[in-house]
mmCIF file of C-alpha atoms in Angstrom:
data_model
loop_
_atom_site.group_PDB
_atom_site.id
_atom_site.type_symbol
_atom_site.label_atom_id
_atom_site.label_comp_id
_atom_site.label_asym_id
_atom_site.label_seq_id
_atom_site.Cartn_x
_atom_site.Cartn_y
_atom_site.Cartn_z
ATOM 1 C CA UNK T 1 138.557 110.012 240.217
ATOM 2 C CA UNK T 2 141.718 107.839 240.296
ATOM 3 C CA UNK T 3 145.242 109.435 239.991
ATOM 4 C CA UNK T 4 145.450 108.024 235.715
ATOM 5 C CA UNK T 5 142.156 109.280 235.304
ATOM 6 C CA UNK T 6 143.593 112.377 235.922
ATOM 7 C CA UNK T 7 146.328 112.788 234.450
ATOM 8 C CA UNK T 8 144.753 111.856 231.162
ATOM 9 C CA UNK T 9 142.315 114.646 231.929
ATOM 10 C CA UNK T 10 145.154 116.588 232.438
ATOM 11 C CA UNK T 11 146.598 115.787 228.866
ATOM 12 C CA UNK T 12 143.627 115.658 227.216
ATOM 13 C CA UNK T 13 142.975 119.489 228.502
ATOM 14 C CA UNK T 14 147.069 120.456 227.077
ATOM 15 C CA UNK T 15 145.926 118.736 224.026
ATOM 16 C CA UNK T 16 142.608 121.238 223.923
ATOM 17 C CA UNK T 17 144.218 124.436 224.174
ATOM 18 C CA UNK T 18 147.271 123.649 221.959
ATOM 19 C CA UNK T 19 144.705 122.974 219.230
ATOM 20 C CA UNK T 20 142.792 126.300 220.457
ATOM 21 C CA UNK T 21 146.307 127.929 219.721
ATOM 22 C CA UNK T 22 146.450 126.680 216.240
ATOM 23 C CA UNK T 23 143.156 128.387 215.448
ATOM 24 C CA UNK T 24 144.865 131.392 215.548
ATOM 25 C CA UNK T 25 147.218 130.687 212.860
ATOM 26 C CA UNK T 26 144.539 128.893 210.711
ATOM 27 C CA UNK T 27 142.037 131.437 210.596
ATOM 28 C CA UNK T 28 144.510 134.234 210.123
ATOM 29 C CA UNK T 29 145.036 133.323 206.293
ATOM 30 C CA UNK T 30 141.271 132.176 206.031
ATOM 31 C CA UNK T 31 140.126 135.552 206.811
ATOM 32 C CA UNK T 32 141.724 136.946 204.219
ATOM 33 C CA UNK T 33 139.159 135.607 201.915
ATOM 34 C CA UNK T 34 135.776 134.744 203.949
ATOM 35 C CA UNK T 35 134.360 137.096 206.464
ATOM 36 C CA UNK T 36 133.798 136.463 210.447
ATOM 37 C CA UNK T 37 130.450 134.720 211.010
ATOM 38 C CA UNK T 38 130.684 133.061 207.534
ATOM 39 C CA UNK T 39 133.791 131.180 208.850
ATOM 40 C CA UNK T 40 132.118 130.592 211.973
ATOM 41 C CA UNK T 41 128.994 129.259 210.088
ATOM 42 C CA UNK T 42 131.793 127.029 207.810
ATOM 43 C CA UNK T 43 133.590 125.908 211.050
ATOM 44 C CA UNK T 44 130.537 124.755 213.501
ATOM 45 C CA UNK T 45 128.929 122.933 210.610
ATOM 46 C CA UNK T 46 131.315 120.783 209.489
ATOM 47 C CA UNK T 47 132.070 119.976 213.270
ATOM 48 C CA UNK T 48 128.666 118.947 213.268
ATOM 49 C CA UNK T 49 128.724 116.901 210.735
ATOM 50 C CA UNK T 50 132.178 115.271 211.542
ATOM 51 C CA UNK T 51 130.660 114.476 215.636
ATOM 52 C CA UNK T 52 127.674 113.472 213.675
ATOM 53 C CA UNK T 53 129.597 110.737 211.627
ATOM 54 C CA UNK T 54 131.548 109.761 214.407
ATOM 55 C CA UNK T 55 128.395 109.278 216.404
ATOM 56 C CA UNK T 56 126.759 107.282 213.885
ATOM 57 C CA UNK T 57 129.129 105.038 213.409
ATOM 58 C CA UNK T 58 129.639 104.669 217.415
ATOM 59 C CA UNK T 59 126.200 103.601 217.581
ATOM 60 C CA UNK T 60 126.287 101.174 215.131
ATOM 61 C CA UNK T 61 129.586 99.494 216.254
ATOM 62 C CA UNK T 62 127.735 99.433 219.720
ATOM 63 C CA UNK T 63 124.326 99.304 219.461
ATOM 64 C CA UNK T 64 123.093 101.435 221.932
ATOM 65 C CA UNK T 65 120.447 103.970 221.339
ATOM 66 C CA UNK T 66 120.861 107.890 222.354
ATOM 67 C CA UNK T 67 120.807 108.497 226.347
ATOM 68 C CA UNK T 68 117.327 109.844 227.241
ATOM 69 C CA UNK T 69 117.617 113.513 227.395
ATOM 70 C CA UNK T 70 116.195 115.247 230.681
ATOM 71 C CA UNK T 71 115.168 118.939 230.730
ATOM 72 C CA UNK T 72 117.851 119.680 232.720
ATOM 73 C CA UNK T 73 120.112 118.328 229.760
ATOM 74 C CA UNK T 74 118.062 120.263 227.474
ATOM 75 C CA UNK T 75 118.774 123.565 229.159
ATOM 76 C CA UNK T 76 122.378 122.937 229.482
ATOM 77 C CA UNK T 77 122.873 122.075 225.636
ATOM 78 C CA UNK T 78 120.897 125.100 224.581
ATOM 79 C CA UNK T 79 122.747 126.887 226.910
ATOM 80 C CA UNK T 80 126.016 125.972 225.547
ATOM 81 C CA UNK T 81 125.210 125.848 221.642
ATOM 82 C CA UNK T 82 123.484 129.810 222.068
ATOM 83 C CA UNK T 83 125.470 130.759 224.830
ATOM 84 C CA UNK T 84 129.031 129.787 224.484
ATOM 85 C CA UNK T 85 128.770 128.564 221.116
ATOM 86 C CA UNK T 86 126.986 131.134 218.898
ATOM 87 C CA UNK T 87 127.029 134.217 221.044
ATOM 88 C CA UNK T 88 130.342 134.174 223.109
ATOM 89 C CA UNK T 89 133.021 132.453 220.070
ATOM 90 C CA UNK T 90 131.117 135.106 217.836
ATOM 91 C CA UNK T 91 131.583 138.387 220.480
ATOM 92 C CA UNK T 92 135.384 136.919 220.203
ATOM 93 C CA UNK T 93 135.929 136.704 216.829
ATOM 94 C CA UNK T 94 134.606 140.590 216.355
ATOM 95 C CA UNK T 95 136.037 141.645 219.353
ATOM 96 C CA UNK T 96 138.809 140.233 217.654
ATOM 97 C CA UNK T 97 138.481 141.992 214.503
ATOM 98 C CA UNK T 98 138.232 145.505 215.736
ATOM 99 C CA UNK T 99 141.038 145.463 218.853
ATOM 100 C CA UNK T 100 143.848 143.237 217.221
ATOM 101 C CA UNK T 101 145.234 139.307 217.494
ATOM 102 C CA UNK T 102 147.337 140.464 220.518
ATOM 103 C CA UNK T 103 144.845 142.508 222.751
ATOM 104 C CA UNK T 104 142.431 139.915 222.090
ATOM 105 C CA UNK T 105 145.059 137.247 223.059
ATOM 106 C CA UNK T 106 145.673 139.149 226.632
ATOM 107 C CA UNK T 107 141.987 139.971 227.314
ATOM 108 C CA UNK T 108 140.399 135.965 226.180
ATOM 109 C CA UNK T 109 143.572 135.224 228.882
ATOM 110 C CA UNK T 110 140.702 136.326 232.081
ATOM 111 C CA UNK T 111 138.537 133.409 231.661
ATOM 112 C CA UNK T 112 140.228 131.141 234.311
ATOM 113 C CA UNK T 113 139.841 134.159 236.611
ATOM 114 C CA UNK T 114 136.457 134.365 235.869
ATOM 115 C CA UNK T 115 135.632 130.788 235.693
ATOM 116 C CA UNK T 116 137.726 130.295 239.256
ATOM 117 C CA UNK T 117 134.836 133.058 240.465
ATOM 118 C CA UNK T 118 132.085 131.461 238.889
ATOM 119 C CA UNK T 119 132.537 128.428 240.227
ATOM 120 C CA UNK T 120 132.930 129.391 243.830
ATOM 121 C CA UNK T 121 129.984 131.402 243.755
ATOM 122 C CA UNK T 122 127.590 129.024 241.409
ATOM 123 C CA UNK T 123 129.373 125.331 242.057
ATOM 124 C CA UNK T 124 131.052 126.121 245.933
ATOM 125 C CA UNK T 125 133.965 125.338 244.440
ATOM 126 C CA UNK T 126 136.617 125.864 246.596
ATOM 127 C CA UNK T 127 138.650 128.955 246.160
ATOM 128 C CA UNK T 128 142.247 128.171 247.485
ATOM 129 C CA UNK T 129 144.932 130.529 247.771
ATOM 130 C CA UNK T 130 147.085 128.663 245.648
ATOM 131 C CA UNK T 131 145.355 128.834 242.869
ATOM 132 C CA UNK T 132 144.339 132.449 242.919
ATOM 133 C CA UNK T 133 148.469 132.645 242.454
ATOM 134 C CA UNK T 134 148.439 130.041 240.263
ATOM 135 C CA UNK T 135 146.185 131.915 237.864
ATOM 136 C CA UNK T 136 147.527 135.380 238.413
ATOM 137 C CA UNK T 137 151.437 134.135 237.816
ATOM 138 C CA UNK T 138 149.649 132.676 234.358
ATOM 139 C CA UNK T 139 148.314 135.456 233.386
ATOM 140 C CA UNK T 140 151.417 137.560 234.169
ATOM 141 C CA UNK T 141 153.050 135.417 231.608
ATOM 142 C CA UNK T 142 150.615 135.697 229.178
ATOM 143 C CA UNK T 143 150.933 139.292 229.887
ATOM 144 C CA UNK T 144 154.695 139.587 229.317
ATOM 145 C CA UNK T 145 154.348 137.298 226.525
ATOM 146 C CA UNK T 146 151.848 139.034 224.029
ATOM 147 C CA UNK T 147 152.340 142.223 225.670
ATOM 148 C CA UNK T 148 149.736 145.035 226.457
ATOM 149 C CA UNK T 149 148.709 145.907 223.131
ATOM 150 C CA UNK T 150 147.247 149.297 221.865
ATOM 151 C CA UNK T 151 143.149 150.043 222.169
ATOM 152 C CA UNK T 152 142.192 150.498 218.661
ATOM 153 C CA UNK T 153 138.316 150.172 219.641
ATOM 154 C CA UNK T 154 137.053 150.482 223.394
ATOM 155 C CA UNK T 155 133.985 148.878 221.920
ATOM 156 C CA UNK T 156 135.919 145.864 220.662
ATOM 157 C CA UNK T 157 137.408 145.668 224.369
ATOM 158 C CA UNK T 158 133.944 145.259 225.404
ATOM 159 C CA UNK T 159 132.728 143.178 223.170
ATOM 160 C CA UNK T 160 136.041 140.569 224.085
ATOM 161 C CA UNK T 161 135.206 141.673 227.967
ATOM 162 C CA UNK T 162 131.526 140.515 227.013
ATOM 163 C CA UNK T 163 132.526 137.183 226.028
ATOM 164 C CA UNK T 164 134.750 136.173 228.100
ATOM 165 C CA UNK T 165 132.350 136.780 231.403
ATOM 166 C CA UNK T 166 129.705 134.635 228.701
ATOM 167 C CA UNK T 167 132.077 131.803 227.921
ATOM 168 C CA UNK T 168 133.120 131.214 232.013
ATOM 169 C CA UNK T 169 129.117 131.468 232.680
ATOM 170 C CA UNK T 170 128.256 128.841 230.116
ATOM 171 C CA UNK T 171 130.733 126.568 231.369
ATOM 172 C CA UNK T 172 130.074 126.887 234.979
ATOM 173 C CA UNK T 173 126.699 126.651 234.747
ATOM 174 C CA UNK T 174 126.050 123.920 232.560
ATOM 175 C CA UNK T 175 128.291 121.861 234.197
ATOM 176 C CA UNK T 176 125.819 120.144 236.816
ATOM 177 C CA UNK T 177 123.536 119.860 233.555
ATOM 178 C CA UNK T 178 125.429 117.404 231.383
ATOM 179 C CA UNK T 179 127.048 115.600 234.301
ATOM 180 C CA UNK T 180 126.606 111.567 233.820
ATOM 181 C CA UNK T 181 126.283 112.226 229.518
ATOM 182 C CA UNK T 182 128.913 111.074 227.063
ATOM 183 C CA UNK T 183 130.595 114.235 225.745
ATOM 184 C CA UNK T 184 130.252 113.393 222.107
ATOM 185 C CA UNK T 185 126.634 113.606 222.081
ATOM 186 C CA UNK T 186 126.590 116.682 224.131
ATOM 187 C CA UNK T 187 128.961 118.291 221.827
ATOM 188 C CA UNK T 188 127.407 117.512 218.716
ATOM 189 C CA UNK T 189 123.685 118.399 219.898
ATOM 190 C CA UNK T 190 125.303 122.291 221.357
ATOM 191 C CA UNK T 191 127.167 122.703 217.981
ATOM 192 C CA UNK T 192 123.728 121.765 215.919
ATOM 193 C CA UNK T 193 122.043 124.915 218.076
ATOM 194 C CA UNK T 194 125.304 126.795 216.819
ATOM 195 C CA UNK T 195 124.939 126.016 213.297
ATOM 196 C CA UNK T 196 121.579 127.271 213.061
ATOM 197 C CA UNK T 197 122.149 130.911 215.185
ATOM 198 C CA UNK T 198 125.232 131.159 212.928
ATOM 199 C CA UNK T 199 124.009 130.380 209.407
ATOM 200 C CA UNK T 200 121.195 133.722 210.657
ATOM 201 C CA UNK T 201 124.389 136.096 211.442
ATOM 202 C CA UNK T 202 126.121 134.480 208.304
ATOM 203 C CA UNK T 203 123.253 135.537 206.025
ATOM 204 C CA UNK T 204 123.522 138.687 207.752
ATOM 205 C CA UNK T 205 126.471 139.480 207.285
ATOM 206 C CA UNK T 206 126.413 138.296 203.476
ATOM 207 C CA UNK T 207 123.360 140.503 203.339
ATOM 208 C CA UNK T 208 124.546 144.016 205.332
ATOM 209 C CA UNK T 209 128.312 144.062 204.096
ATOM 210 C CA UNK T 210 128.462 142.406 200.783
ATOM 211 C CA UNK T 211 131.811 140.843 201.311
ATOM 212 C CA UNK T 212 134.139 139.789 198.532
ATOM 213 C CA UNK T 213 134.114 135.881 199.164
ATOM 214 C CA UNK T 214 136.858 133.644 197.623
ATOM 215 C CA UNK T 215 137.993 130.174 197.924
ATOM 216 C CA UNK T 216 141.080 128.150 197.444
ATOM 217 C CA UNK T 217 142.153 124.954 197.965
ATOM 218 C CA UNK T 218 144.446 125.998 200.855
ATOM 219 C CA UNK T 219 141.337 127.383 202.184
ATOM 220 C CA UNK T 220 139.141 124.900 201.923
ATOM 221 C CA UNK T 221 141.776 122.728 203.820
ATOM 222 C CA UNK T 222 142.293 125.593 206.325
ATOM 223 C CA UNK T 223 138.771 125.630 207.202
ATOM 224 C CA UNK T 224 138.530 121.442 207.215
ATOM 225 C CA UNK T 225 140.960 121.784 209.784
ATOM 226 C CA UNK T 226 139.527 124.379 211.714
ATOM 227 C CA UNK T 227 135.908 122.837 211.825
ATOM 228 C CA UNK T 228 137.428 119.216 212.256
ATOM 229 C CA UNK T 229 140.291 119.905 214.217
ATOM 230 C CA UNK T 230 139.857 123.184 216.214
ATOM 231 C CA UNK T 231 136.375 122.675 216.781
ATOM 232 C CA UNK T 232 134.630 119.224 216.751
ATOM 233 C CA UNK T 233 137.304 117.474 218.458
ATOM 234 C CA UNK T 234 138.614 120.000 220.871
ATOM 235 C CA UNK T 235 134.842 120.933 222.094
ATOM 236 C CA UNK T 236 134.327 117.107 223.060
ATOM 237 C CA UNK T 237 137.521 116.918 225.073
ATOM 238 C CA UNK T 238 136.577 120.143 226.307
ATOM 239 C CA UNK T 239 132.856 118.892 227.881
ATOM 240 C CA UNK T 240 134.984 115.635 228.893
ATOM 241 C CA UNK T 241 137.131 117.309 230.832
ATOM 242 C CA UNK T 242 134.297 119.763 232.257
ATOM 243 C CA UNK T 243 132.715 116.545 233.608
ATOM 244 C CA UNK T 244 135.731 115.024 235.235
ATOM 245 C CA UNK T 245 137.519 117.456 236.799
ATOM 246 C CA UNK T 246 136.717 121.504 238.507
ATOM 247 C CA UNK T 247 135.834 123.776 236.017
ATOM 248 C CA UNK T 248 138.649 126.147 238.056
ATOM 249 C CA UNK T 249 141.289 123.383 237.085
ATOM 250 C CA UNK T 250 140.009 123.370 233.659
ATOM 251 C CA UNK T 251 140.488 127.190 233.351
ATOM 252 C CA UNK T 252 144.014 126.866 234.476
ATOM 253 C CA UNK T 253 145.034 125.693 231.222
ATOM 254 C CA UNK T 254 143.441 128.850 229.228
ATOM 255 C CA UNK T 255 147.190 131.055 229.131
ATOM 256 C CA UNK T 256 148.550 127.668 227.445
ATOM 257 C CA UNK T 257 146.392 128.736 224.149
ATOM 258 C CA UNK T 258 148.647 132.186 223.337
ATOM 259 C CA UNK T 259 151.801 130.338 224.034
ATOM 260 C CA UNK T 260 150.699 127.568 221.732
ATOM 261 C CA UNK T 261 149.719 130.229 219.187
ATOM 262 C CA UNK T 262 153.158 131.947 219.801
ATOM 263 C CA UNK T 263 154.917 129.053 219.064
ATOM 264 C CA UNK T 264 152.879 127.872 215.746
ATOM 265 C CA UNK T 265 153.123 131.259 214.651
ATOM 266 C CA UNK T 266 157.243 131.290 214.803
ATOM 267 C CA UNK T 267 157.164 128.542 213.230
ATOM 268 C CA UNK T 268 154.703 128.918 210.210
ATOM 269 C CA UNK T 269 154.734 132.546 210.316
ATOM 270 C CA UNK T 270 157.964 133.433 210.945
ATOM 271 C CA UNK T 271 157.816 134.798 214.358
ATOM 272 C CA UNK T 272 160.446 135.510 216.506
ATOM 273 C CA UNK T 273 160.818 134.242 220.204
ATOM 274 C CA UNK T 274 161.694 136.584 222.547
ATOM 275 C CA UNK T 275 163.438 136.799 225.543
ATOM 276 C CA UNK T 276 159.710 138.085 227.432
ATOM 277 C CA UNK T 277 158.045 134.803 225.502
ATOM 278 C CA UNK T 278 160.457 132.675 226.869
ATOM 279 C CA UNK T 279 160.693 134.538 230.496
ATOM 280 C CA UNK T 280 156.067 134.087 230.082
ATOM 281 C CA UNK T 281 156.544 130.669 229.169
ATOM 282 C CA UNK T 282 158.454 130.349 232.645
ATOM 283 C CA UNK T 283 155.515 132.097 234.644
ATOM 284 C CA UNK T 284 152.629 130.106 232.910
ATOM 285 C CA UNK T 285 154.629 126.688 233.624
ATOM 286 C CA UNK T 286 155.114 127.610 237.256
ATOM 287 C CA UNK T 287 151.724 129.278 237.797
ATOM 288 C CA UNK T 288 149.662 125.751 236.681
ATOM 289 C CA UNK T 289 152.108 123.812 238.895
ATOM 290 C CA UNK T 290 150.677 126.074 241.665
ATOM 291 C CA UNK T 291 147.681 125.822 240.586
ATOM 292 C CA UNK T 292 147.105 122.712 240.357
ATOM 293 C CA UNK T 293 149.970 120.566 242.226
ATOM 294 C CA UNK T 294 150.915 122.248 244.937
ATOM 295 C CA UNK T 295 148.078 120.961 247.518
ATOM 296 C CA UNK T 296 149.639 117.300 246.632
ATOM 297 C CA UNK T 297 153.279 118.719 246.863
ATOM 298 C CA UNK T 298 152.517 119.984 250.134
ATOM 299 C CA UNK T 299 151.035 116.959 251.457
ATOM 300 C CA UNK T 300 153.783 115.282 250.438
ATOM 301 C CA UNK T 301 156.285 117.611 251.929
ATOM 302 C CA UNK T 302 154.064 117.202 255.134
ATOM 303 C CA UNK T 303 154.392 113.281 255.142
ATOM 304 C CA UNK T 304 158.133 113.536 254.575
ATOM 305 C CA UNK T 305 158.729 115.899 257.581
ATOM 306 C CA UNK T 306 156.017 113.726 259.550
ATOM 307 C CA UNK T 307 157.655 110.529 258.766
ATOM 308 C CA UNK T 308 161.659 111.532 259.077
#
């Protein structure tokens, strides 16, 4: 993979979690009026639909047919719609519910530790020093940034612990699986496995809890953007990214999602900046540099002292 190649992977994944971090403000005034797994439901479907269109009209302005899908390909997808999809954005958005935006925040912050893991064990993925610092400075500044919060439910801590562990799995194991296939397609065929385990825990939900459901237009527009937005888009550049580059690199972006949401929130909520946020920011900016650029700093350090 050549040096622009990656640094568009690298934007494309800032572009990802920025949009991730906008989620939180969006669905924080949609909840008010539609329950969890309903909005879920709301946002996978119209995803599907809108990577649907888009891959419609792809294949027309192209005309090629769908790749041929392999079992292997088959797993993955399945894997990723139940999986990481259905199951793990679900366990969030309860875990969530019960614990509070900022415990949530600081706990959904462990995936590119886990992913790192997962991927040296399951890809042999090497597990440099640097970025084991790299990811622990970054999640120091996550720490300092949305602070420790307060347990309200040890069973919502689980339930976040739960799907974080599921989300890093997913990932790292499908990985191999839907290496070599365009992301769009793989996207849209996981999210149509997502719609249909969601629109079951939707009906359940509608069913066990009886919620009061209301819509507006700033809803409906809320949850457009969500599904189009948040969702559709963001899980394609997502899988793109997944192909190009590690999946540990990938998880070094993950504490750029609370910051993002820290930042839309002061802004359309009203939230003040404080000295910790800005002292985090510091710590997540520096840990990804280590993270990721270091081994090419060093080598060019190296050459420098080599060459003099």
């Amino acid at each position: 993979m050549n040096l622009c190649a990656q640094k568009r992977a690298y934007l494309l994944l800032l572009m990802v979690f920025v949009l991730w971090g906008s989620l939180y403000v969006a669905s924080q005034a949609v909840l008010k009026h539609v329950p969890v797994f309903t909005l879920a439901f709301l946002r996978f479907l119209i995803a599907w639909i809108f990577l649907s269109g888009m891959l419609l009209i792809r294949r027309k302005a192209s005309g090629k047919t769908m790749h041929k899908r392999t079992k292997e390909y088959k797993k993955s997808v399945l894997l990723i719609g139940l999986g990481g999809y259905a199951v793990a954005v679900g366990m969030q958005l309860l875990g969530t519910k019960l614990v509070g935006s900022s415990l949530a925040s600081l706990l959904h912050a462990l995936n590119p530790i886990t992913m790192t893991v997962m991927a040296a064990i399951l890809l042999k993925e090497p597990l440099a020093k640097n970025k084991i610092l790299g990811i622990l400075l970054a999640i120091f500044g996550v720490y300092l940034i949305v602070g420790s919060g307060q347990v309200k439910s040890a069973i919502g801590v689980v339930i976040l612990l739960c799907s974080v562990v599921i989300w890093s799995l997913v990932s790292v194991m499908t990985k191999k699986g839907i290496a070599g296939y365009d992301a769009l397609e793989i996207t849209r065929d996981a999210l149509g496995i997502a719609v249909v385990c969601n629109l079951l825990f939707c009906l359940l939900e509608i069913v066990l809890t009886r919620p009061d459901i209301s819509f507006t237009t700033d809803t409906a527009i809320e949850i457009l953007y969500i599904g189009v937005c948040c969702t559709g888009l963001t899980y394609i550049l997502w899988n793109q990214c997944l192909v190009d580059l590690p999946a540990s690199n990938c998880s070094a972006f993950y504490p750029i999602q609370p910051v993002a949401a820290a930042i839309l929130g002061s802004i359309f909520l009203k939230e003040q900046i404080t000295i910790s946020f800005i002292v985090g920011t510091f710590c997540i900016a520096v840990g990804i540099i280590v993270s990721l650029l270091w081994p090419v700093i060093a080598k060019k350090q190296m050459w420098r002292v080599h060459n003099m």
